[in-house]
Amino acid sequence: MYESSEIKERKLVIPGDSITLDQNTTVEGLTYLYKLNESTYMATVTALIDVETMENKRRLRVIPLKGRYIPKEGDVVIGTVVDVSLSSWTIDINSPYSAVLYAYDYIGKNFNPTVENIRKYLDVGDVLLAKIAQFERSRGVVLTVQDKGLGKITSGSLVEIEPCKIARVIGKKRSMLNMLMEQTRCEIFVGNNGRILLRCPSLELEYITILAIKKIESEAHTIGLTEKIKDFIIEEKVKRGLIRYEIK
Amino acid sequence: MKLNKIKLIAEDGRRIDGRLPEELRPIKIDIGILKNADGSAIVEYGATKVLAAVYGPREVVPRHEELADRAIIRCRYRMLSFSTQGERKSPAPSRREIELSKVIREALEPAILSNQYPRTAIDIFVEVINADGGTRTAGITAAAVALADAGIPMLDLVVAVAVGKLNGVLVVDLNGLEDMNSEADMPIAIMPSLGKITMLQLNGVLTPEDFRKALLLAINSINKIYELQKEALRRKYLTVEE
Amino acid sequence: MSSTPETFLIPKIKYSAILNVISKGFHVDRRAIMEYRQINITYNVAPNADSSVLLRLGNTQILAGIKLEIGQPFPDSPDEGILIVNAEYIPAASPVYEPGPPDENAIELARIIDRSLRESKAIALDKLSIVSGKKVWSLWLDIYVLDYDGNLIDASMLASMAALATTYIPYYEVDQTTGIVKVDRSRKSMPLPINRYVVTVTISKIGDYMVVDPIGEEEAVASGSITFSISEDNCIVGIQKRGMGVFSIDEIEKVMEIALNKGKEIIELLKKLTMNIK
């Protein structure tokens, strides 16, 4: 089993539903709750709440079912260049907040804006993999490409899903993502902003991967999803004659 | 004045459409009916049918309208040109529509945690498809679930209903004919879990005692509609799970 | 589209200072929180109008004027006069008002006043018929906000009521054969028939406190307000909640009590101020 088996309870909450917390309960995703008084919180979005119990400790995980991508420092995102200025690029990252990538970050310190046109490095329409270096809601987003594997993307295809479902595509301890890559033999780069880059050995496999990702998106709130998706991929591969049916 | 002579409450206490005074019309709520909008809903109060669509939070265009400390909420209430009985309604915004756009925005805005998204915009479009009384109240009920459908953080849902007075009797959820001939029409919107009133208007005459009774009557009906809203939201997200 | 308004930036210490004064039961200008500012009315400021008043409520100034014209009745009320209310915030009234057609605030203001007068039947429109089914008096009530210092709705309603209560219908004659109506504005025929006085009482919520008649500075920190229209016979003839604030049921009941009490008081005052005006 890829899924955690400690999940005792899963419930759907709607804005205005109240949740009682005691001292033995920890919460992941407190930003989606509103504190009414000492022990009562209210859900602010439509979300699933997973309740895990270990000994006398309770752990709640609030997973919103919909919503725009809100940048977080350290997140990896896939962006598109929408504007170029003298010394920076404006990048659309599928969020209410657009991002900026400074030329010195991409090109290096010795870049001189008076002699060089940065368009020859990145131009409008180019796609890149980057990391959120800074984010402050009232100021905006600053990106960096200073990390392994980041930078301009020149090949592969893009899939877009609801950003809040990205966590399910990755899965607990990357379980879902590892299974997907293993089963489809595609390279998969997941942007936290809902964009996924695929590099697949064949068009058939790419198609199956896209179907699988869309299925994760639409069934994100169900239990035992990794197994279900694995079966789905195997079935699709059999249907397309890529493998013969295996007995599990 | 002479219109008030129309008999709106029969001898047996029933209204022209057979309802009892505290009875709502059949209410239908459908969520997520548009593909492009971030959130959407259609709400029917009897023959009144209102569509609400929500976009956002998104970048503010034009840029100078953005607010440094919270999201700007923009709301437009509109009646489609064929939505009214009788003559076609001109598509130009009427004074009534301009006022109601503001009233609806102010009914919803207290529920939206707009301080979580400074420098963004949340747009709410309320389109009346068919009007038979209670378009603003159905519009608020629809917009609230459309906001929740868009994943916009809210303190609570918002529910609205009208209470009115017909031939001296207090009734809820007036239909078009009742609305036109009522002695009073009082639309009200509440965040039900918090018990906070976000909209209150009165068009007509009420004594202080009537007003108190009308408030209680409204709360009762609002709780019923609140359950329908929650049920509709649950239905949308639980259908895949079987 | 109706958008979240850009509010005046109030320095935080100013906000707490205002709240502090109010918590002690006073307005910033040292009135009790349940007291109105002084009301001052100047009549006949625009002699070409059939009635005109300049109303001052503290520093808030409203100009209201009435023009009577001969018009056609609506088919569903052939013997009733017509009431049309308009309001405009002129750019001179505040640095934030811009020229142009009335915005949502001005439209809302006009519609609150229109509804309060209409629903309460404050004006006896049924006595404004000239030729049954053909000609009636059209009553144009135009409100201009000249200077803003809070509580525009109450001030505008007072100005409107004062203007209406001192309106005279001009002398007119109907030519029985042609049906043409001749109006002689230099002579008066009768006062505009008023059934009952109506005023509005707007209660603003500042922090958790309820106050009446805030000045502009106080209004800027109020989360919201409720306007109750109160008639002479102690009925509620209109309500409008405005702004982003919310009210609990208990608060609404409290607000209603305040409105009924204050309404009565202001109606008496207004009656005194409009008495003996020709």
XYZ file of N, CA, C and O in Angstrom, chain B residues 1-2 67 70-76 95-96 98-99 101-103 105-106 109-110 123 125 183 186 191 195-208 211-212 215 219, chain C residues 1-7 76-77 80 85-86 104-105 107-108 110-111 115 119-121 228 234-249 252-253 256-257 260:
352
model
N -52.246 51.703 -4.688
C -53.122 51.614 -3.509
C -54.291 50.692 -3.775
O -54.583 49.810 -2.989
N -54.880 50.871 -4.953
C -56.003 49.981 -5.239
C -55.512 48.548 -5.453
O -56.231 47.592 -5.234
N -5.751 47.168 -4.141
C -5.652 47.661 -2.773
C -4.472 46.974 -2.090
O -4.266 45.772 -2.251
N -5.779 44.297 0.879
C -6.750 43.232 0.674
C -7.151 43.137 -0.792
O -6.776 43.987 -1.607
N -7.906 42.096 -1.073
C -8.398 41.937 -2.434
C -9.530 42.924 -2.654
O -10.272 43.251 -1.726
N -9.664 43.391 -3.876
C -10.803 44.237 -4.217
C -11.916 43.291 -4.675
O -11.676 42.358 -5.436
N -13.119 43.512 -4.148
C -14.251 42.684 -4.559
C -15.081 43.508 -5.532
O -15.451 44.640 -5.219
N -15.346 42.942 -6.697
C -16.163 43.675 -7.672
C -17.406 42.835 -7.966
O -17.312 41.621 -8.104
N -18.539 43.509 -8.023
C -19.780 42.748 -8.165
C -20.693 43.438 -9.163
O -20.846 44.660 -9.143
N -21.263 42.658 -10.038
C -22.262 43.217 -10.944
C -23.515 42.353 -10.919
O -23.470 41.158 -11.181
N -30.787 52.230 -12.520
C -30.406 52.684 -11.175
C -30.593 51.558 -10.167
O -29.802 51.400 -9.240
N -31.649 50.785 -10.360
C -31.908 49.664 -9.459
C -30.755 48.661 -9.509
O -30.257 48.208 -8.483
N -27.669 49.216 -10.398
C -26.457 49.802 -9.813
C -26.518 49.706 -8.289
O -25.561 49.319 -7.634
N -27.684 50.030 -7.726
C -27.819 49.939 -6.267
C -27.664 48.493 -5.808
O -26.959 48.192 -4.853
N -26.126 46.015 -7.200
C -24.746 45.540 -7.311
C -23.986 45.881 -6.033
O -23.222 45.075 -5.510
N -24.216 47.082 -5.539
C -23.544 47.521 -4.310
C -24.067 46.751 -3.098
O -23.293 46.263 -2.270
N -25.383 46.626 -3.019
C -25.994 45.949 -1.871
C -25.536 44.478 -1.815
O -25.208 43.954 -0.752
N -22.750 43.234 -3.177
C -21.323 43.213 -2.816
C -21.163 43.347 -1.302
O -20.413 42.597 -0.671
N -21.916 44.282 -0.719
C -21.771 44.504 0.720
C -22.352 43.355 1.541
O -21.987 43.164 2.694
N -19.244 40.670 0.956
C -17.874 41.051 1.313
C -17.506 40.752 2.776
O -16.378 40.332 3.032
N -18.423 40.922 3.736
C -18.031 40.598 5.111
C -17.643 39.128 5.288
O -16.906 38.783 6.204
N -13.968 38.806 -8.702
C -15.102 39.339 -9.458
C -16.308 38.425 -9.333
O -16.196 37.212 -9.494
N -20.205 37.887 -10.714
C -21.213 38.269 -11.699
C -22.519 37.578 -11.362
O -22.571 36.359 -11.266
N -47.385 45.006 1.274
C -47.303 46.221 2.085
C -45.862 46.471 2.509
O -45.477 47.586 2.795
N -38.915 42.871 2.863
C -37.670 43.078 3.608
C -36.660 41.986 3.282
O -36.666 40.930 3.889
N -24.928 35.460 7.689
C -23.955 34.379 7.774
C -24.487 33.460 8.868
O -24.381 33.785 10.056
N -24.401 33.972 12.842
C -25.557 34.771 13.238
C -25.376 36.258 12.977
O -25.874 37.095 13.713
N -24.649 36.587 11.908
C -24.405 38.001 11.617
C -25.157 38.422 10.355
O -25.090 37.745 9.330
N -25.807 39.565 10.460
C -26.580 40.095 9.342
C -25.669 40.904 8.434
O -24.970 41.805 8.897
N -25.653 40.582 7.150
C -24.781 41.301 6.217
C -25.569 42.182 5.261
O -25.001 43.023 4.596
N -26.865 41.927 5.154
C -27.706 42.811 4.330
C -29.052 42.943 5.010
O -29.569 41.967 5.545
N -29.595 44.147 4.982
C -30.939 44.365 5.500
C -31.512 45.560 4.767
O -30.910 46.621 4.737
N -32.645 45.336 4.139
C -33.328 46.438 3.466
C -34.812 46.310 3.778
O -35.294 45.211 4.058
N -35.507 47.418 3.717
C -36.956 47.363 3.848
C -37.548 48.318 2.849
O -37.155 49.472 2.763
N -38.494 47.766 2.091
C -39.215 48.557 1.122
C -40.680 48.397 1.524
O -41.265 47.352 1.283
N -41.231 49.407 2.217
C -42.597 49.276 2.686
C -42.709 49.718 4.123
O -41.808 50.347 4.661
N -43.823 49.380 4.738
C -44.099 49.871 6.090
C -44.276 48.702 7.048
O -45.027 47.763 6.769
N -43.564 48.758 8.171
C -43.714 47.750 9.229
C -43.789 48.452 10.568
O -43.114 49.452 10.794
N -44.606 47.893 11.477
C -44.565 48.403 12.840
C -43.359 47.769 13.523
O -42.853 46.749 13.066
N -42.888 48.364 14.633
C -41.751 47.757 15.335
C -42.001 46.282 15.696
O -41.091 45.468 15.590
N -41.602 44.145 12.689
C -40.189 44.056 12.325
C -39.492 42.952 13.118
O -38.764 42.134 12.574
N -39.759 42.904 14.416
C -39.154 41.858 15.258
C -39.560 40.476 14.784
O -38.739 39.583 14.649
N -37.893 39.449 11.510
C -36.507 39.009 11.682
C -36.446 37.522 12.032
O -35.686 36.757 11.446
N -34.824 34.294 9.884
C -33.755 33.418 10.381
C -34.131 31.958 10.210
O -33.338 31.127 9.770
N -20.093 47.815 -12.449
C -19.569 46.944 -11.394
C -19.416 47.750 -10.113
O -18.943 48.869 -10.130
N -19.788 47.137 -9.037
C -19.587 47.772 -7.737
C -18.299 47.224 -7.133
O -18.127 46.024 -7.060
N -17.370 48.126 -6.771
C -16.075 47.678 -6.263
C -15.857 48.095 -4.822
O -16.385 49.118 -4.391
N -15.048 47.316 -4.131
C -14.621 47.692 -2.790
C -14.073 49.108 -2.828
O -13.179 49.394 -3.622
N -14.613 50.025 -2.022
C -14.118 51.406 -2.111
C -12.723 51.521 -1.514
O -12.355 50.773 -0.620
N -11.997 52.472 -2.050
C -10.708 52.780 -1.458
C -10.991 53.707 -0.288
O -11.536 54.779 -0.483
N -10.669 53.286 0.901
C -11.022 54.100 2.060
C -9.921 55.101 2.350
O -8.777 54.900 1.982
N -51.128 52.917 -14.715
C -51.722 52.152 -13.610
C -52.110 53.032 -12.433
O -52.684 52.553 -11.457
N -51.776 54.320 -12.473
C -52.253 55.223 -11.418
C -52.603 56.559 -12.066
O -51.872 57.531 -11.941
N -52.646 59.997 -9.957
C -51.598 60.260 -8.981
C -50.467 61.061 -9.583
O -50.045 60.816 -10.715
N -36.782 61.328 -7.674
C -35.719 61.785 -6.778
C -34.358 61.515 -7.415
O -34.105 60.420 -7.918
N -33.517 62.525 -7.412
C -32.142 62.372 -7.887
C -31.180 62.944 -6.868
O -31.523 63.889 -6.157
N -22.629 54.903 -7.596
C -23.519 54.007 -6.849
C -23.937 54.600 -5.498
O -25.051 54.353 -5.042
N -23.066 55.382 -4.883
C -23.422 55.952 -3.583
C -24.529 56.985 -3.718
O -25.454 57.030 -2.916
N -26.666 57.153 -6.205
C -27.889 56.456 -6.627
C -28.550 55.785 -5.432
O -29.767 55.874 -5.239
N -27.734 55.159 -4.593
C -28.284 54.504 -3.399
C -28.973 55.537 -2.506
O -30.090 55.333 -2.039
N -30.289 58.438 -3.317
C -31.545 58.897 -3.925
C -32.632 57.838 -3.767
O -33.789 58.152 -3.482
N -32.258 56.577 -3.940
C -33.262 55.517 -3.880
C -33.753 55.266 -2.458
O -34.905 54.903 -2.247
N -37.660 55.694 -1.766
C -38.468 54.609 -1.179
C -39.127 55.042 0.125
O -40.294 54.735 0.377
N -43.094 54.764 0.114
C -43.733 53.690 0.877
C -44.552 54.240 2.040
O -45.571 53.680 2.407
N -44.084 55.323 2.615
C -44.793 55.888 3.760
C -45.964 56.760 3.305
O -46.739 57.218 4.126
N -46.054 56.993 1.996
C -47.032 57.918 1.432
C -46.944 59.279 2.128
O -47.938 59.888 2.514
N -32.579 53.597 9.307
C -33.998 53.306 9.495
C -34.769 54.555 9.084
O -34.443 55.648 9.540
N -44.752 56.630 13.897
C -43.902 55.660 14.568
C -43.824 54.293 13.873
O -43.733 53.269 14.521
N -43.880 54.313 12.540
C -43.686 53.078 11.788
C -42.307 53.100 11.136
O -41.724 54.164 10.925
N -41.808 51.898 10.830
C -40.557 51.784 10.087
C -40.946 51.760 8.610
O -41.668 50.873 8.175
N -40.489 52.733 7.849
C -40.928 52.832 6.452
C -39.766 52.614 5.482
O -39.882 52.910 4.294
N -38.675 52.087 5.968
C -37.553 51.769 5.099
C -36.356 51.402 5.946
O -36.228 51.887 7.082
N -35.508 50.512 5.398
C -34.268 50.153 6.081
C -33.215 49.969 5.010
O -33.501 49.485 3.918
N -32.003 50.360 5.293
C -30.891 50.029 4.417
C -29.636 49.869 5.244
O -29.200 50.780 5.918
N -29.084 48.645 5.175
C -27.775 48.421 5.797
C -26.725 48.752 4.754
O -26.878 48.380 3.592
N -25.696 49.464 5.142
C -24.645 49.825 4.195
C -23.282 49.501 4.766
O -23.094 49.446 5.974
N -22.323 49.317 3.862
C -20.945 49.083 4.285
C -20.664 47.630 4.566
O -21.543 46.778 4.471
N -19.400 47.374 4.912
C -18.954 45.994 5.025
C -19.179 45.384 6.392
O -18.942 44.203 6.591
N -19.594 46.174 7.343
C -19.773 45.652 8.689
C -20.957 44.701 8.782
O -21.782 44.614 7.869
N -21.011 43.969 9.900
C -22.126 43.051 10.123
C -22.783 43.381 11.467
O -22.178 44.013 12.318
N -24.031 42.939 11.611
C -24.777 43.212 12.831
C -25.400 41.916 13.328
O -25.904 41.125 12.529
N -25.362 41.709 14.648
C -26.059 40.558 15.200
C -27.535 40.921 15.373
O -27.904 42.086 15.276
N -28.353 39.909 15.647
C -29.785 40.154 15.830
C -30.011 41.129 16.994
O -30.819 42.048 16.903
N -29.311 44.581 15.970
C -30.360 45.131 15.107
C -31.533 45.642 15.950
O -32.090 46.702 15.702
N -31.885 44.867 16.976
C -33.008 45.295 17.829
C -32.674 46.581 18.570
O -33.509 47.471 18.705
N -32.867 49.437 16.216
C -34.252 49.823 15.940
C -34.794 50.729 17.051
O -35.449 51.742 16.771
N -34.517 50.368 18.302
C -34.976 51.193 19.428
C -34.409 52.610 19.327
O -35.130 53.593 19.492
N -36.180 54.515 16.538
C -37.546 54.958 16.858
C -37.529 56.175 17.777
O -38.260 57.139 17.557
